[in-house]
XYZ file of C-alpha atoms in Angstrom:
432
model
C 70.381 90.715 37.837
C 70.218 87.689 40.186
C 73.342 86.954 42.186
C 74.851 83.498 41.837
C 77.507 82.002 44.039
C 79.959 79.394 42.796
C 82.124 77.329 45.087
C 84.829 75.015 43.808
C 83.776 71.440 43.074
C 85.679 68.216 43.697
C 85.151 64.593 42.801
C 84.016 62.371 45.625
C 86.990 61.201 47.603
C 89.398 63.745 46.184
C 92.180 64.634 48.582
C 92.516 68.383 49.184
C 95.570 69.982 47.689
C 98.117 70.788 50.367
C 100.731 72.685 48.397
C 102.486 75.419 50.355
C 104.876 78.065 49.067
C 105.622 78.706 45.362
C 103.522 76.619 43.008
C 104.927 74.952 39.911
C 103.341 76.042 36.647
C 101.416 73.515 34.652
C 102.605 72.463 31.220
C 100.494 74.327 28.665
C 100.106 73.123 25.098
C 101.350 75.230 22.201
C 98.931 77.100 19.964
C 97.790 75.181 16.934
C 99.084 76.569 13.694
C 101.092 79.768 13.355
C 101.066 81.638 16.656
C 102.151 84.914 15.175
C 99.390 84.864 12.581
C 96.781 84.362 15.301
C 98.300 87.115 17.390
C 98.202 89.488 14.461
C 94.405 89.239 14.352
C 94.098 91.223 17.588
C 91.680 90.620 20.446
C 88.566 91.916 18.698
C 88.987 89.726 15.602
C 89.742 86.655 17.668
C 86.689 87.235 19.826
C 84.487 87.652 16.753
C 85.867 84.363 15.444
C 85.185 82.735 18.767
C 81.585 83.929 18.907
C 81.064 82.887 15.288
C 82.253 79.392 16.211
C 79.395 79.187 18.649
C 80.911 80.497 21.848
C 81.623 76.874 22.656
C 83.886 77.365 25.665
C 82.649 75.123 28.480
C 83.064 76.053 32.157
C 85.075 73.463 34.067
C 87.357 72.367 31.195
C 89.928 69.651 31.630
C 92.987 71.884 32.268
C 93.771 72.481 35.946
C 96.754 74.492 37.063
C 97.788 73.052 40.401
C 100.767 70.741 39.809
C 102.283 68.312 42.290
C 105.964 69.424 42.171
C 107.192 66.041 43.421
C 105.598 63.951 40.685
C 104.944 66.639 38.053
C 101.383 65.227 37.811
C 98.211 67.127 38.620
C 95.636 65.814 41.031
C 92.528 64.976 38.989
C 89.941 63.826 41.440
C 89.203 60.088 41.470
C 90.628 59.518 37.982
C 93.790 57.290 38.083
C 96.966 59.262 37.529
C 97.828 57.367 34.324
C 94.493 58.408 32.835
C 94.558 61.971 34.057
C 94.156 64.321 31.052
C 95.872 67.195 32.804
C 99.263 65.933 33.938
C 102.429 67.978 33.582
C 105.044 67.667 30.882
C 107.104 64.436 30.927
C 109.831 64.220 28.275
C 110.669 60.542 28.952
C 109.586 57.847 26.426
C 107.175 56.485 29.013
C 105.769 59.970 29.462
C 105.279 60.456 25.705
C 103.523 57.096 25.466
C 101.296 58.019 28.398
C 100.463 61.374 26.737
C 99.498 59.553 23.558
C 97.209 57.280 25.577
C 95.632 60.292 27.209
C 95.053 61.994 23.846
C 93.316 58.882 22.512
C 91.153 58.780 25.628
C 90.223 62.408 25.110
C 89.131 61.731 21.555
C 87.054 58.733 22.601
C 83.340 59.351 22.985
C 83.329 57.097 26.042
C 86.099 59.022 27.881
C 84.817 60.310 31.233
C 84.794 64.083 31.813
C 86.665 64.917 34.997
C 84.893 67.402 37.241
C 87.481 70.101 37.875
C 87.896 72.698 40.530
C 88.000 76.360 39.534
C 90.540 77.810 37.130
C 90.369 81.135 35.373
C 88.592 79.663 32.295
C 85.077 79.294 33.754
C 85.297 82.797 35.218
C 86.240 84.227 31.813
C 83.447 82.173 30.199
C 80.913 83.790 32.496
C 82.449 87.242 32.078
C 82.426 87.167 28.264
C 79.163 85.269 27.846
C 76.397 87.256 26.056
C 74.188 86.225 29.000
C 76.789 87.234 31.574
C 75.480 88.145 35.015
C 77.170 89.184 38.278
C 78.518 86.156 40.071
C 80.457 85.471 43.269
C 83.313 82.959 43.011
C 84.543 81.546 46.311
C 87.733 79.511 45.941
C 88.704 77.621 49.070
C 92.141 76.430 50.168
C 92.189 73.221 48.066
C 91.116 75.026 44.885
C 93.848 75.116 42.176
C 93.359 78.863 41.685
C 93.922 79.396 45.435
C 97.023 77.178 45.364
C 98.307 79.255 42.453
C 97.747 82.684 43.999
C 99.428 81.617 47.242
C 102.592 81.065 45.225
C 102.400 84.529 43.615
C 105.037 86.820 45.104
C 102.741 89.846 45.606
C 100.411 87.614 47.640
C 103.330 86.137 49.608
C 104.579 89.653 50.413
C 101.097 90.962 51.266
C 100.430 88.041 53.604
C 103.852 88.486 55.243
C 102.977 92.125 55.963
C 99.753 91.111 57.707
C 101.472 88.377 59.745
C 104.221 90.785 60.780
C 101.548 93.263 61.889
C 99.974 90.454 63.917
C 103.296 89.660 65.604
C 103.917 93.290 66.537
C 100.321 93.942 67.675
C 99.122 90.606 69.059
C 97.038 92.207 71.813
C 95.211 94.398 69.278
C 94.496 91.390 67.032
C 93.219 89.433 70.030
C 90.613 92.105 70.781
C 89.896 93.824 67.438
C 90.562 91.293 64.661
C 88.739 88.159 65.791
C 86.857 86.370 62.997
C 83.206 87.446 62.946
C 80.951 84.369 63.375
C 78.539 83.836 60.511
C 80.174 86.286 58.082
C 80.313 85.091 54.448
C 81.726 86.598 51.281
C 79.486 88.317 48.749
C 79.412 91.018 46.100
C 80.315 93.788 48.515
C 81.650 94.198 52.003
C 84.047 92.140 54.077
C 84.442 90.856 57.619
C 84.193 94.085 59.660
C 86.858 92.803 62.058
C 89.443 92.154 59.336
C 92.803 93.855 59.040
C 93.389 94.824 55.375
C 96.349 95.183 53.051
C 95.736 96.578 49.542
C 98.101 95.578 46.732
C 97.549 97.878 43.699
C 98.897 96.973 40.247
C 101.302 94.180 41.266
C 104.208 93.337 38.899
C 103.215 91.238 35.897
C 99.763 92.786 35.448
C 100.809 95.547 33.065
C 98.858 96.010 29.783
C 101.493 94.402 27.544
C 101.818 91.256 29.651
C 98.069 90.891 30.018
C 97.306 91.373 26.306
C 99.972 88.802 25.445
C 98.319 86.359 27.845
C 94.804 87.124 26.603
C 95.492 86.594 22.865
C 96.598 82.929 23.073
C 93.755 82.202 25.466
C 91.228 83.480 22.918
C 92.988 81.600 20.126
C 92.737 78.406 22.160
C 89.042 78.985 22.766
C 88.579 79.395 19.000
C 90.259 76.042 18.489
C 88.057 74.413 21.101
C 84.984 75.888 19.441
C 85.984 74.618 15.999
C 86.760 71.113 17.266
C 83.137 70.131 17.531
C 82.001 67.602 20.161
C 85.516 67.004 21.424
C 86.198 70.723 21.886
C 85.202 70.758 25.567
C 87.722 67.961 26.193
C 90.635 69.942 24.790
C 92.836 71.744 27.305
C 92.566 75.496 27.659
C 95.516 77.805 27.154
C 95.548 79.256 30.661
C 99.001 80.652 31.310
C 100.294 81.813 34.659
C 100.070 85.393 33.379
C 96.409 84.913 32.399
C 95.575 83.920 35.955
C 97.462 86.818 37.548
C 96.226 89.375 34.997
C 92.657 88.282 35.681
C 93.342 89.296 39.307
C 95.301 92.532 38.871
C 94.977 94.742 41.944
C 93.648 92.937 45.009
C 93.046 93.249 48.754
C 94.137 90.790 51.432
C 92.035 90.691 54.596
C 92.889 88.717 57.725
C 91.283 87.801 61.032
C 92.262 85.344 63.760
C 90.138 82.302 64.599
C 92.328 81.640 67.659
C 95.358 83.349 69.186
C 97.664 82.689 72.145
C 99.755 85.761 72.837
C 101.901 84.038 75.447
C 102.809 81.063 73.254
C 103.030 83.139 70.074
C 100.564 81.096 67.994
C 97.508 82.014 65.932
C 95.125 80.487 63.413
C 94.860 83.225 60.782
C 91.850 83.368 58.457
C 92.838 85.033 55.156
C 90.555 86.277 52.380
C 91.833 87.677 49.086
C 89.340 89.853 47.196
C 89.189 91.083 43.605
C 86.621 92.121 40.992
C 86.810 91.315 37.274
C 85.121 94.239 35.551
C 85.349 96.464 32.494
C 87.786 98.706 34.326
C 90.050 95.861 35.490
C 90.683 92.809 33.295
C 87.924 93.849 30.900
C 90.006 96.765 29.604
C 92.227 94.244 27.788
C 89.199 93.127 25.775
C 87.235 96.323 25.470
C 86.428 95.565 21.811
C 84.923 92.149 22.545
C 81.635 91.657 20.699
C 78.529 89.988 22.049
C 79.968 89.780 25.546
C 78.090 90.795 28.668
C 81.161 91.558 30.793
C 79.117 91.564 33.993
C 81.323 92.046 37.058
C 82.643 88.810 38.572
C 83.378 88.951 42.307
C 86.297 86.684 43.179
C 87.316 85.520 46.665
C 90.193 83.231 47.570
C 90.208 81.778 51.073
C 92.767 79.927 53.164
C 94.028 79.590 56.739
C 97.551 79.846 58.138
C 98.871 78.328 61.367
C 101.296 81.076 62.352
C 104.006 80.972 65.034
C 106.302 83.708 66.237
C 108.537 84.575 69.167
C 106.423 86.747 71.477
C 107.805 90.166 72.305
C 108.808 90.119 75.983
C 106.984 92.619 78.186
C 108.917 95.792 78.937
C 110.943 95.662 82.146
C 109.365 97.345 85.156
C 110.541 100.885 85.823
C 113.421 101.088 88.264
C 112.462 101.623 91.875
C 112.963 105.218 93.005
C 116.098 105.861 94.988
C 115.514 106.105 98.724
C 115.317 109.692 99.943
C 118.375 111.365 101.408
C 117.506 112.308 104.999
C 119.290 115.138 106.824
C 118.418 115.649 110.471
C 117.028 119.002 111.454
C 119.302 119.301 114.504
C 122.324 119.061 112.177
C 121.023 121.736 109.799
C 119.215 124.221 112.045
C 119.213 125.670 115.532
C 116.041 125.265 117.586
C 113.051 127.130 116.088
C 115.248 128.475 113.243
C 115.096 128.233 109.420
C 118.717 129.390 108.924
C 121.204 126.714 107.890
C 124.042 126.445 110.404
C 127.515 127.183 108.876
C 128.903 123.793 109.933
C 125.987 122.061 108.089
C 127.020 123.406 104.691
C 129.646 120.667 104.245
C 126.959 118.014 104.798
C 124.786 119.592 102.086
C 127.755 119.884 99.700
C 128.311 116.120 100.099
C 124.895 115.293 98.587
C 125.301 117.537 95.514
C 126.854 114.778 93.272
C 123.864 112.513 93.936
C 121.445 115.313 93.127
C 123.202 116.055 89.828
C 122.266 112.554 88.619
C 118.572 113.158 89.240
C 116.405 115.078 86.793
C 114.301 116.385 89.682
C 114.299 116.315 93.480
C 111.668 117.191 96.047
C 113.104 118.929 99.139
C 110.595 118.302 101.960
C 110.824 119.809 105.482
C 109.398 118.105 108.625
C 109.057 119.187 112.303
C 108.139 117.558 115.593
C 104.800 118.207 117.305
C 105.813 121.028 119.619
C 104.052 124.226 118.575
C 100.845 124.718 116.588
C 100.111 122.956 113.320
C 100.121 126.249 111.383
C 103.447 127.366 112.839
C 105.139 124.001 112.211
C 103.822 123.956 108.613
C 105.353 127.383 107.868
C 108.609 126.408 109.624
C 108.964 123.205 107.581
C 108.439 125.134 104.319
C 111.035 127.794 105.255
C 113.607 125.148 106.173
C 113.100 123.377 102.779
C 113.610 126.663 100.928
C 116.750 127.411 103.000
C 118.261 124.026 102.077
C 117.599 124.638 98.357
C 119.301 128.037 98.555
C 122.487 126.434 99.954
C 122.456 123.572 97.358
C 122.010 125.930 94.388
C 124.853 128.093 95.773
C 127.025 124.954 95.692
C 125.988 123.971 92.120
C 124.013 126.349 89.928
C 122.957 123.491 87.583
C 120.492 122.377 90.281
C 118.427 125.535 89.883
C 114.949 124.647 88.662
C 115.436 120.958 89.531
C 114.838 121.296 93.277
C 111.267 121.778 94.523
C 110.501 122.903 98.123
C 107.522 121.783 100.176
C 106.695 121.295 103.882
C 104.744 118.674 105.783
C 104.917 120.272 109.257
C 104.293 117.676 111.958
C 101.926 115.556 109.795
C 104.372 112.774 108.767
C 106.386 111.705 111.799
C 108.787 108.763 111.541
C 108.980 108.223 115.290
C 107.090 109.094 118.457
C 106.916 112.685 119.620
C 106.719 111.587 123.287
C 110.484 111.193 123.664
C 113.424 113.477 123.035
C 115.065 110.959 120.666
C 111.821 110.497 118.745
C 111.282 114.228 118.318
C 114.895 114.567 117.119
C 114.279 112.000 114.357
C 111.062 113.751 113.280
C 112.894 117.066 112.823
C 114.384 116.440 109.382
C 114.695 117.435 105.698
C 114.224 114.737 103.009
C 115.591 114.946 99.440
C 113.422 112.506 97.457
C 112.974 111.580 93.810
C 109.434 112.516 92.629
């Protein structure tokens, strides 16, 4: 079947909705007649009655869900607020008089039809139509359905999880989750750079809740179908639960359009994805007759300007302690690798410092008198002799002291003077 894409429509000059946070629910009219008697018919009977009435539901009906909490009046495009046929409930006398005026305007043949943005009704119309075909619905930030879902707690929680992941992994988002230029939503797939968060079976989408929301919706559509020419002007019965049940399980995907790790700011591009199919919402109307129930692919899209306190970089590792240097003339006689008895007290004095180190390199050095090979072996033997004395002083140092020799290769002074050669003959105890 051909793929159609629907994007939300607005009247010319309509201000975009800017609601943030929880969204107030619209006032929904009561069912005509006895509600319980309609409910007792069951979904299949109500759908048969609806189809028999001509399947007269019209996409883009006059009931929108996004309510301005401050004024309790919906935005209705360019139509003046006093003439808006979709305002919220107002119990004041002025409000009742205004509602009566609106009802008369709805019944008038000359009453203008307000072009609405997307609500769940047109999607259900397409889904249940005998000529139903797969369709992509893209609902942008100002769309009432998008305003509604952003106030749904599972969406709030799912978005918070993604933003928290961004805060904790800003460098990864900067490199791996940048918005892909030119990507657009469709029947399958998603932005390959997006980070995802799946929300399966959120609260309020259980079978009982969804059937209870579906029955009055069908009953309302029957009433609209039986009302003749004015039926399309009558409001739909689109409860909060009908909107959330039509979503059910969903996936949130996020990318960043821009990010400043140092300042802790990001423009986050969020897509919410869901499919209405026979295995999702369609299972609540599996006995519907003459309905195509072709899968409807639904996308909600908005952006978030997110700020956070950047995580400070870890402190640099502490600088290694300077090596302990013991002169060779103090420890050894000339050309000897045996520690002098009077030098043992000097070695015992460094034991407390060595206990605090997990590991220590004991490195022997010589002056330049003698051959390279001989001085190398002498420096190694002197390092091993020092370790033997230290371990005898404190057995806990065993395995933590590592001997090596540098011979005459790393002098710290000149070998042309007696004082210089004396400084070069040494043993260093250094942290690795």
